Amino acid sequence: MDEVRASSAWVVARASHVFVDSEGNSLSLSCSLAFWMLIFWIEKVVDNIKDSIPKVEWDFEKIHYFDGGPLTVQYLLVLDAINFCFWPDKDLSYDDFALGLKYALQKDKSALDADRLQKFTGPQLRELLKWPRPLPLEDERIRLLHEVGRELENSFGGKASNLVESCGNSAVKLVTLIARHFPGFRDHSVYKGHQVFFYKRAQIFAADLWGAFKGQGFGKFKDIASITIFADYIVPAVLRHLGVLRYGSSVASIIDADNEIGSGSEEEVELRACSIYAVEKMRELIKIKTGNKVLSVELDLWLWSFGIQCHSLQHHRTLSVYY
């Protein structure tokens, strides 16, 4: 996770599409001045919210499967393997996937077994989710289900719980193992010739385990504080709403018009990297100002829950298997 933090900071110091403004106007600043104004503006936001950040319970919407055992681990890995790119279908959301897989397991405990994952087709996945039409990036979702099923069978006896048990209660090691064994979770990009790491879905699997099991059993991680936020569509939109992130006019116009931003483009990488960096600084400042240690996982859950309830937020649109 040090790579995620360091590479995100590298992007922030060189960003040319995301600008920071402490007075409400869009400014094109030099890299060093923009960097320090970002710190200034984040500090103002932290002063306003530091005493009002609520604790948000994992599964506050009651949409996930949980039985307290290995099947929950299997469910979460499969869910996080296909947890990306809902926006092309305006009626589709993460809830549809979480609930669809939950109901499938409640009906048939073997629905997500490794051997069955390897045989899924698009129509079968839609039937499982009870979704009436093709899913966005459906072929990619099927490819990733096959990948998960095959590697679980080849390396972990078919069980995601064996994968988790092999990490020695380390969230960082779990993310490393996932990236090593499952190429579909290797979320990184190249920005101005420099490799940038995000690992959104690999990190969120660790965070989901921690939240679902309340830090015990399969969710007991000695280093959960190492996990960063999960750079997606919602968090940048919320940070923009709070005034932490400011966009240049070209990026703002693309987002506000609901047009696409290319996967791997400078604009997209900056949106994600600046979000990670900004929330890390928020977390650090909250600790300095209040003495409270807030996890990035907790801040992400609060920002995300705020975002999904604020339907007027304009988020960026990128066709990606990573978020």
mmCIF file of C-alpha atoms in Angstrom:
data_model
loop_
_atom_site.group_PDB
_atom_site.id
_atom_site.type_symbol
_atom_site.label_atom_id
_atom_site.label_comp_id
_atom_site.label_asym_id
_atom_site.label_seq_id
_atom_site.Cartn_x
_atom_site.Cartn_y
_atom_site.Cartn_z
ATOM 1 C CA MET A 1 0.000 0.000 0.000
ATOM 2 C CA ASP A 2 3.040 2.234 0.273
ATOM 3 C CA GLU A 3 3.192 2.035 -3.526
ATOM 4 C CA VAL A 4 -0.397 3.267 -3.766
ATOM 5 C CA ARG A 5 0.268 6.241 -1.501
ATOM 6 C CA ALA A 6 3.628 7.144 -3.012
ATOM 7 C CA SER A 7 2.536 6.901 -6.647
ATOM 8 C CA SER A 8 -0.633 8.905 -5.923
ATOM 9 C CA ALA A 9 1.453 11.656 -4.324
ATOM 10 C CA TRP A 10 3.709 11.613 -7.389
ATOM 11 C CA VAL A 11 0.690 12.253 -9.612
ATOM 12 C CA VAL A 12 -0.632 15.059 -7.384
ATOM 13 C CA ALA A 13 2.680 16.902 -7.581
ATOM 14 C CA ARG A 14 2.524 16.809 -11.406
ATOM 15 C CA ALA A 15 -1.214 17.018 -12.077
ATOM 16 C CA SER A 16 -2.234 19.181 -15.014
ATOM 17 C CA HIS A 17 -5.997 18.603 -15.142
ATOM 18 C CA VAL A 18 -7.087 18.737 -11.485
ATOM 19 C CA PHE A 19 -6.683 22.105 -9.799
ATOM 20 C CA VAL A 20 -7.090 23.312 -6.239
ATOM 21 C CA ASP A 21 -8.722 26.564 -5.276
ATOM 22 C CA SER A 22 -9.186 27.956 -1.783
ATOM 23 C CA GLU A 23 -11.474 30.786 -2.876
ATOM 24 C CA GLY A 24 -13.984 29.022 -5.098
ATOM 25 C CA ASN A 25 -12.464 29.931 -8.466
ATOM 26 C CA SER A 26 -10.734 27.543 -10.833
ATOM 27 C CA LEU A 27 -7.021 28.359 -10.886
ATOM 28 C CA SER A 28 -4.243 26.957 -13.031
ATOM 29 C CA LEU A 29 -1.344 26.824 -10.600
ATOM 30 C CA SER A 30 2.237 25.691 -10.650
ATOM 31 C CA CYS A 31 2.747 22.194 -9.238
ATOM 32 C CA SER A 32 4.320 23.350 -5.965
ATOM 33 C CA LEU A 33 1.742 26.073 -5.284
ATOM 34 C CA ALA A 34 -1.132 23.729 -6.131
ATOM 35 C CA PHE A 35 0.298 21.165 -3.735
ATOM 36 C CA TRP A 36 0.335 23.575 -0.777
ATOM 37 C CA MET A 37 -3.069 25.051 -1.588
ATOM 38 C CA LEU A 38 -4.437 21.497 -1.623
ATOM 39 C CA ILE A 39 -3.185 21.078 1.947
ATOM 40 C CA PHE A 40 -4.742 24.414 2.914
ATOM 41 C CA TRP A 41 -8.153 23.557 1.469
ATOM 42 C CA ILE A 42 -8.217 20.058 2.938
ATOM 43 C CA GLU A 43 -7.468 21.562 6.348
ATOM 44 C CA LYS A 44 -10.477 23.884 6.019
ATOM 45 C CA VAL A 45 -12.728 20.953 5.145
ATOM 46 C CA VAL A 46 -11.384 18.865 8.029
ATOM 47 C CA ASP A 47 -12.076 21.740 10.433
ATOM 48 C CA ASN A 48 -15.704 21.675 9.298
ATOM 49 C CA ILE A 49 -16.283 17.915 9.387
ATOM 50 C CA LYS A 50 -13.859 16.460 11.919
ATOM 51 C CA ASP A 51 -16.423 16.305 14.730
ATOM 52 C CA SER A 52 -19.338 15.208 12.576
ATOM 53 C CA ILE A 53 -18.042 12.193 10.646
ATOM 54 C CA PRO A 54 -20.446 9.422 11.621
ATOM 55 C CA LYS A 55 -19.452 5.820 12.013
ATOM 56 C CA VAL A 56 -21.015 4.014 9.068
ATOM 57 C CA GLU A 57 -21.658 0.321 9.585
ATOM 58 C CA TRP A 58 -20.602 -2.085 6.866
ATOM 59 C CA ASP A 59 -23.751 -3.354 5.144
ATOM 60 C CA PHE A 60 -25.780 -0.446 6.494
ATOM 61 C CA GLU A 61 -28.227 -1.160 3.662
ATOM 62 C CA LYS A 62 -28.587 -4.865 4.612
ATOM 63 C CA ILE A 63 -27.869 -6.079 1.110
ATOM 64 C CA HIS A 64 -25.004 -8.556 1.650
ATOM 65 C CA TYR A 65 -24.847 -12.254 2.346
ATOM 66 C CA PHE A 66 -23.357 -13.135 5.727
ATOM 67 C CA ASP A 67 -23.322 -16.479 7.497
ATOM 68 C CA GLY A 68 -20.229 -15.944 9.648
ATOM 69 C CA GLY A 69 -18.171 -18.573 7.808
ATOM 70 C CA PRO A 70 -16.192 -19.478 4.670
ATOM 71 C CA LEU A 71 -19.170 -19.063 2.353
ATOM 72 C CA THR A 72 -19.261 -15.356 3.175
ATOM 73 C CA VAL A 73 -15.610 -15.100 2.121
ATOM 74 C CA GLN A 74 -16.423 -16.840 -1.181
ATOM 75 C CA TYR A 75 -19.367 -14.499 -1.702
ATOM 76 C CA LEU A 76 -17.275 -11.380 -1.097
ATOM 77 C CA LEU A 77 -14.451 -12.407 -3.429
ATOM 78 C CA VAL A 78 -16.898 -13.178 -6.237
ATOM 79 C CA LEU A 79 -18.807 -9.956 -5.600
ATOM 80 C CA ASP A 80 -15.628 -7.860 -5.627
ATOM 81 C CA ALA A 81 -14.406 -9.620 -8.769
ATOM 82 C CA ILE A 82 -17.353 -8.188 -10.736
ATOM 83 C CA ASN A 83 -17.837 -4.968 -8.760
ATOM 84 C CA PHE A 84 -17.201 -2.414 -11.496
ATOM 85 C CA CYS A 85 -18.753 -0.205 -14.164
ATOM 86 C CA PHE A 86 -22.476 -0.008 -13.466
ATOM 87 C CA TRP A 87 -23.162 3.454 -14.882
ATOM 88 C CA PRO A 88 -23.706 2.531 -18.576
ATOM 89 C CA ASP A 89 -27.035 1.030 -17.464
ATOM 90 C CA LYS A 90 -28.820 3.777 -15.558
ATOM 91 C CA ASP A 91 -30.954 1.266 -13.658
ATOM 92 C CA LEU A 92 -28.075 -0.970 -12.556
ATOM 93 C CA SER A 93 -26.209 -0.542 -9.270
ATOM 94 C CA TYR A 94 -23.899 -2.345 -6.899
ATOM 95 C CA ASP A 95 -26.951 -3.296 -4.853
ATOM 96 C CA ASP A 96 -28.236 -5.450 -7.715
ATOM 97 C CA PHE A 97 -25.044 -7.507 -7.661
ATOM 98 C CA ALA A 98 -24.808 -7.761 -3.865
ATOM 99 C CA LEU A 99 -28.444 -8.792 -3.511
ATOM 100 C CA GLY A 100 -28.454 -11.040 -6.572
ATOM 101 C CA LEU A 101 -25.504 -13.097 -5.351
ATOM 102 C CA LYS A 102 -26.966 -13.128 -1.843
ATOM 103 C CA TYR A 103 -30.280 -14.576 -3.005
ATOM 104 C CA ALA A 104 -28.473 -17.088 -5.208
ATOM 105 C CA LEU A 105 -26.539 -18.421 -2.197
ATOM 106 C CA GLN A 106 -29.611 -18.482 -0.014
ATOM 107 C CA LYS A 107 -31.249 -20.678 -2.647
ATOM 108 C CA ASP A 108 -28.187 -22.833 -3.454
ATOM 109 C CA LYS A 109 -25.086 -22.874 -1.226
ATOM 110 C CA SER A 110 -22.974 -24.198 -4.118
ATOM 111 C CA ALA A 111 -23.931 -21.396 -6.534
ATOM 112 C CA LEU A 112 -20.486 -19.767 -6.298
ATOM 113 C CA ASP A 113 -18.323 -22.869 -6.090
ATOM 114 C CA ALA A 114 -15.045 -22.614 -7.989
ATOM 115 C CA ASP A 115 -15.936 -25.225 -10.592
ATOM 116 C CA ARG A 116 -19.230 -23.512 -11.352
ATOM 117 C CA LEU A 117 -17.609 -20.081 -11.639
ATOM 118 C CA GLN A 118 -15.429 -21.433 -14.456
ATOM 119 C CA LYS A 119 -18.488 -22.390 -16.511
ATOM 120 C CA PHE A 120 -20.578 -19.236 -16.212
ATOM 121 C CA THR A 121 -21.973 -17.614 -19.337
ATOM 122 C CA GLY A 122 -23.391 -14.138 -19.682
ATOM 123 C CA PRO A 123 -27.021 -15.318 -19.735
ATOM 124 C CA GLN A 124 -26.387 -17.511 -16.677
ATOM 125 C CA LEU A 125 -24.954 -14.583 -14.732
ATOM 126 C CA ARG A 126 -27.934 -12.455 -15.710
ATOM 127 C CA GLU A 127 -30.289 -15.217 -14.594
ATOM 128 C CA LEU A 128 -28.434 -15.492 -11.285
ATOM 129 C CA LEU A 129 -28.760 -11.743 -10.738
ATOM 130 C CA LYS A 130 -32.278 -11.695 -12.167
ATOM 131 C CA TRP A 131 -31.197 -8.939 -14.553
ATOM 132 C CA PRO A 132 -33.311 -8.618 -17.726
ATOM 133 C CA ARG A 133 -30.695 -7.476 -20.275
ATOM 134 C CA PRO A 134 -26.958 -7.676 -21.040
ATOM 135 C CA LEU A 135 -24.722 -6.225 -18.334
ATOM 136 C CA PRO A 136 -22.166 -3.492 -19.036
ATOM 137 C CA LEU A 137 -18.827 -5.149 -19.915
ATOM 138 C CA GLU A 138 -20.554 -8.509 -19.530
ATOM 139 C CA ASP A 139 -17.835 -10.466 -21.350
ATOM 140 C CA GLU A 140 -15.225 -9.021 -19.015
ATOM 141 C CA ARG A 141 -17.257 -9.975 -15.967
ATOM 142 C CA ILE A 142 -17.538 -13.535 -17.237
ATOM 143 C CA ARG A 143 -13.808 -13.639 -17.965
ATOM 144 C CA LEU A 144 -13.045 -12.541 -14.411
ATOM 145 C CA LEU A 145 -15.438 -15.086 -12.887
ATOM 146 C CA HIS A 146 -13.660 -17.798 -14.877
ATOM 147 C CA GLU A 147 -10.299 -16.474 -13.697
ATOM 148 C CA VAL A 148 -11.357 -16.479 -10.046
ATOM 149 C CA GLY A 149 -12.828 -19.964 -10.242
ATOM 150 C CA ARG A 150 -9.815 -21.402 -12.044
ATOM 151 C CA GLU A 151 -7.204 -19.907 -9.711
ATOM 152 C CA LEU A 152 -9.148 -20.756 -6.570
ATOM 153 C CA GLU A 153 -9.293 -24.354 -7.764
ATOM 154 C CA ASN A 154 -5.641 -24.483 -8.839
ATOM 155 C CA SER A 155 -4.051 -22.748 -5.844
ATOM 156 C CA PHE A 156 -6.484 -22.642 -2.918
ATOM 157 C CA GLY A 157 -8.507 -25.837 -2.969
ATOM 158 C CA GLY A 158 -11.428 -23.987 -4.520
ATOM 159 C CA LYS A 159 -12.000 -21.880 -1.397
ATOM 160 C CA ALA A 160 -11.533 -18.134 -0.985
ATOM 161 C CA SER A 161 -11.302 -18.793 2.749
ATOM 162 C CA ASN A 162 -8.037 -20.686 2.139
ATOM 163 C CA LEU A 163 -6.689 -17.626 0.330
ATOM 164 C CA VAL A 164 -7.546 -15.415 3.303
ATOM 165 C CA GLU A 165 -6.132 -17.837 5.848
ATOM 166 C CA SER A 166 -2.819 -17.868 3.969
ATOM 167 C CA CYS A 167 -2.278 -14.124 4.481
ATOM 168 C CA GLY A 168 -1.422 -14.369 8.187
ATOM 169 C CA ASN A 169 -3.924 -11.724 9.309
ATOM 170 C CA SER A 170 -2.257 -9.134 7.065
ATOM 171 C CA ALA A 171 -4.457 -7.043 4.801
ATOM 172 C CA VAL A 172 -1.394 -5.921 2.854
ATOM 173 C CA LYS A 173 -0.326 -9.502 2.226
ATOM 174 C CA LEU A 174 -3.873 -10.375 1.188
ATOM 175 C CA VAL A 175 -3.897 -7.576 -1.394
ATOM 176 C CA THR A 176 -0.483 -8.751 -2.613
ATOM 177 C CA LEU A 177 -1.688 -12.344 -2.950
ATOM 178 C CA ILE A 178 -4.792 -11.295 -4.840
ATOM 179 C CA ALA A 179 -2.791 -9.178 -7.282
ATOM 180 C CA ARG A 180 -0.314 -12.028 -7.744
ATOM 181 C CA HIS A 181 -2.886 -14.747 -8.394
ATOM 182 C CA PHE A 182 -5.715 -12.855 -10.109
ATOM 183 C CA PRO A 183 -4.639 -10.577 -12.990
ATOM 184 C CA GLY A 184 -8.099 -9.008 -13.118
ATOM 185 C CA PHE A 185 -7.376 -7.324 -9.779
ATOM 186 C CA ARG A 186 -4.077 -5.727 -10.914
ATOM 187 C CA ASP A 187 -5.352 -2.177 -10.926
ATOM 188 C CA HIS A 188 -2.546 0.124 -12.008
ATOM 189 C CA SER A 189 -1.802 2.587 -14.770
ATOM 190 C CA VAL A 190 1.025 4.600 -16.342
ATOM 191 C CA TYR A 191 1.064 8.368 -15.911
ATOM 192 C CA LYS A 192 3.691 10.506 -17.636
ATOM 193 C CA GLY A 193 5.934 7.464 -17.854
ATOM 194 C CA HIS A 194 5.522 6.550 -14.181
ATOM 195 C CA GLN A 195 3.621 3.524 -12.883
ATOM 196 C CA VAL A 196 0.712 4.379 -10.592
ATOM 197 C CA PHE A 197 -0.968 1.808 -8.340
ATOM 198 C CA PHE A 198 -4.571 1.756 -7.102
ATOM 199 C CA TYR A 199 -5.645 -1.851 -6.392
ATOM 200 C CA LYS A 200 -9.204 -0.729 -5.698
ATOM 201 C CA ARG A 201 -11.005 -4.089 -5.839
ATOM 202 C CA ALA A 202 -8.207 -6.018 -4.115
ATOM 203 C CA GLN A 203 -8.234 -3.519 -1.247
ATOM 204 C CA ILE A 204 -11.993 -3.447 -1.001
ATOM 205 C CA PHE A 205 -12.043 -7.235 -0.595
ATOM 206 C CA ALA A 206 -9.848 -6.886 2.501
ATOM 207 C CA ALA A 207 -12.026 -4.031 3.755
ATOM 208 C CA ASP A 208 -15.232 -5.997 3.121
ATOM 209 C CA LEU A 209 -13.877 -8.896 5.171
ATOM 210 C CA TRP A 210 -12.888 -6.537 7.977
ATOM 211 C CA GLY A 211 -16.306 -4.885 7.935
ATOM 212 C CA ALA A 212 -18.375 -8.040 7.548
ATOM 213 C CA PHE A 213 -16.599 -9.939 10.320
ATOM 214 C CA LYS A 214 -16.156 -6.814 12.488
ATOM 215 C CA GLY A 215 -12.410 -7.220 12.649
ATOM 216 C CA GLN A 216 -12.536 -10.801 13.883
ATOM 217 C CA GLY A 217 -12.152 -14.254 12.313
ATOM 218 C CA PHE A 218 -11.696 -13.946 8.561
ATOM 219 C CA GLY A 219 -11.745 -10.159 8.984
ATOM 220 C CA LYS A 220 -9.004 -9.897 11.602
ATOM 221 C CA PHE A 221 -6.155 -7.872 10.127
ATOM 222 C CA LYS A 222 -3.287 -6.474 12.167
ATOM 223 C CA ASP A 223 -2.594 -3.825 9.519
ATOM 224 C CA ILE A 224 -6.039 -2.691 8.361
ATOM 225 C CA ALA A 225 -4.793 0.898 8.791
ATOM 226 C CA SER A 226 -2.525 0.297 5.784
ATOM 227 C CA ILE A 227 -5.482 0.078 3.393
ATOM 228 C CA THR A 228 -6.159 3.270 1.424
ATOM 229 C CA ILE A 229 -9.469 4.502 0.075
ATOM 230 C CA PHE A 230 -10.932 2.793 -2.967
ATOM 231 C CA ALA A 231 -10.503 5.110 -5.927
ATOM 232 C CA ASP A 232 -13.762 4.930 -7.870
ATOM 233 C CA TYR A 233 -16.436 7.221 -9.333
ATOM 234 C CA ILE A 234 -18.199 8.283 -6.163
ATOM 235 C CA VAL A 235 -15.358 9.479 -3.924
ATOM 236 C CA PRO A 236 -13.955 12.058 -6.397
ATOM 237 C CA ALA A 237 -17.473 13.433 -6.888
ATOM 238 C CA VAL A 238 -17.977 13.812 -3.135
ATOM 239 C CA LEU A 239 -14.558 15.427 -2.699
ATOM 240 C CA ARG A 240 -15.439 17.865 -5.471
ATOM 241 C CA HIS A 241 -18.706 18.620 -3.691
ATOM 242 C CA LEU A 242 -16.817 19.283 -0.448
ATOM 243 C CA GLY A 243 -14.381 21.578 -2.238
ATOM 244 C CA VAL A 244 -11.366 19.354 -1.716
ATOM 245 C CA LEU A 245 -10.954 18.576 -5.423
ATOM 246 C CA ARG A 246 -11.304 21.207 -8.126
ATOM 247 C CA TYR A 247 -11.292 20.376 -11.801
ATOM 248 C CA GLY A 248 -9.950 22.288 -14.744
ATOM 249 C CA SER A 249 -12.605 23.592 -17.109
ATOM 250 C CA SER A 250 -12.085 20.852 -19.698
ATOM 251 C CA VAL A 251 -12.425 18.025 -17.164
ATOM 252 C CA ALA A 252 -15.381 19.716 -15.463
ATOM 253 C CA SER A 253 -17.209 20.159 -18.764
ATOM 254 C CA ILE A 254 -16.685 16.502 -19.725
ATOM 255 C CA ILE A 255 -18.006 15.274 -16.366
ATOM 256 C CA ASP A 256 -20.898 17.718 -16.202
ATOM 257 C CA ALA A 257 -21.998 16.700 -19.706
ATOM 258 C CA ASP A 258 -21.904 12.989 -18.750
ATOM 259 C CA ASN A 259 -19.288 12.314 -21.417
ATOM 260 C CA GLU A 260 -16.668 9.601 -21.051
ATOM 261 C CA ILE A 261 -13.101 9.987 -19.840
ATOM 262 C CA GLY A 262 -10.747 7.406 -21.299
ATOM 263 C CA SER A 263 -9.422 4.619 -19.132
ATOM 264 C CA GLY A 264 -5.742 5.253 -18.387
ATOM 265 C CA SER A 265 -5.893 8.866 -19.586
ATOM 266 C CA GLU A 266 -4.137 11.578 -17.592
ATOM 267 C CA GLU A 267 -7.494 12.964 -16.508
ATOM 268 C CA GLU A 268 -8.700 9.635 -15.161
ATOM 269 C CA VAL A 269 -5.465 8.829 -13.335
ATOM 270 C CA GLU A 270 -5.424 12.287 -11.740
ATOM 271 C CA LEU A 271 -9.018 11.963 -10.557
ATOM 272 C CA ARG A 272 -8.238 8.694 -8.801
ATOM 273 C CA ALA A 273 -4.773 9.551 -7.489
ATOM 274 C CA CYS A 274 -5.825 12.959 -6.166
ATOM 275 C CA SER A 275 -8.752 11.328 -4.350
ATOM 276 C CA ILE A 276 -6.435 8.880 -2.578
ATOM 277 C CA TYR A 277 -3.975 11.604 -1.659
ATOM 278 C CA ALA A 278 -6.651 14.014 -0.431
ATOM 279 C CA VAL A 279 -8.333 11.478 1.851
ATOM 280 C CA GLU A 280 -4.962 10.406 3.261
ATOM 281 C CA LYS A 281 -4.314 14.048 4.163
ATOM 282 C CA MET A 282 -7.796 14.347 5.667
ATOM 283 C CA ARG A 283 -7.083 11.323 7.828
ATOM 284 C CA GLU A 284 -3.737 12.701 8.970
ATOM 285 C CA LEU A 285 -5.204 16.112 9.804
ATOM 286 C CA ILE A 286 -8.093 14.607 11.760
ATOM 287 C CA LYS A 287 -5.563 12.771 13.903
ATOM 288 C CA ILE A 288 -3.515 15.932 14.452
ATOM 289 C CA LYS A 289 -6.503 18.111 15.282
ATOM 290 C CA THR A 290 -8.532 15.674 17.393
ATOM 291 C CA GLY A 291 -6.170 12.920 18.433
ATOM 292 C CA ASN A 292 -8.582 10.403 16.879
ATOM 293 C CA LYS A 293 -7.211 7.727 14.590
ATOM 294 C CA VAL A 294 -9.575 7.389 11.663
ATOM 295 C CA LEU A 295 -8.987 4.597 9.168
ATOM 296 C CA SER A 296 -8.979 5.340 5.460
ATOM 297 C CA VAL A 297 -11.484 2.480 5.222
ATOM 298 C CA GLU A 298 -13.842 4.346 7.554
ATOM 299 C CA LEU A 299 -13.453 7.634 5.686
ATOM 300 C CA ASP A 300 -14.093 5.882 2.383
ATOM 301 C CA LEU A 301 -17.267 4.244 3.694
ATOM 302 C CA TRP A 302 -18.534 7.588 4.977
ATOM 303 C CA LEU A 303 -17.736 9.389 1.709
ATOM 304 C CA TRP A 304 -19.243 6.596 -0.386
ATOM 305 C CA SER A 305 -22.439 6.364 1.690
ATOM 306 C CA PHE A 306 -22.810 10.145 1.433
ATOM 307 C CA GLY A 307 -22.278 9.998 -2.309
ATOM 308 C CA ILE A 308 -24.794 7.280 -3.130
ATOM 309 C CA GLN A 309 -27.469 9.171 -1.188
ATOM 310 C CA CYS A 310 -26.747 12.440 -3.000
ATOM 311 C CA HIS A 311 -28.233 11.761 -6.421
ATOM 312 C CA SER A 312 -27.337 15.182 -7.816
ATOM 313 C CA LEU A 313 -23.588 14.464 -7.767
ATOM 314 C CA GLN A 314 -21.957 14.308 -11.195
ATOM 315 C CA HIS A 315 -19.334 11.576 -11.364
ATOM 316 C CA HIS A 316 -16.837 10.834 -14.114
ATOM 317 C CA ARG A 317 -17.601 8.030 -16.555
ATOM 318 C CA THR A 318 -14.912 5.593 -17.594
ATOM 319 C CA LEU A 319 -15.296 2.113 -19.051
ATOM 320 C CA SER A 320 -13.046 0.115 -16.740
ATOM 321 C CA VAL A 321 -12.897 -3.305 -15.120
ATOM 322 C CA TYR A 322 -11.175 -1.832 -12.073
ATOM 323 C CA TYR A 323 -14.021 0.220 -10.571
#
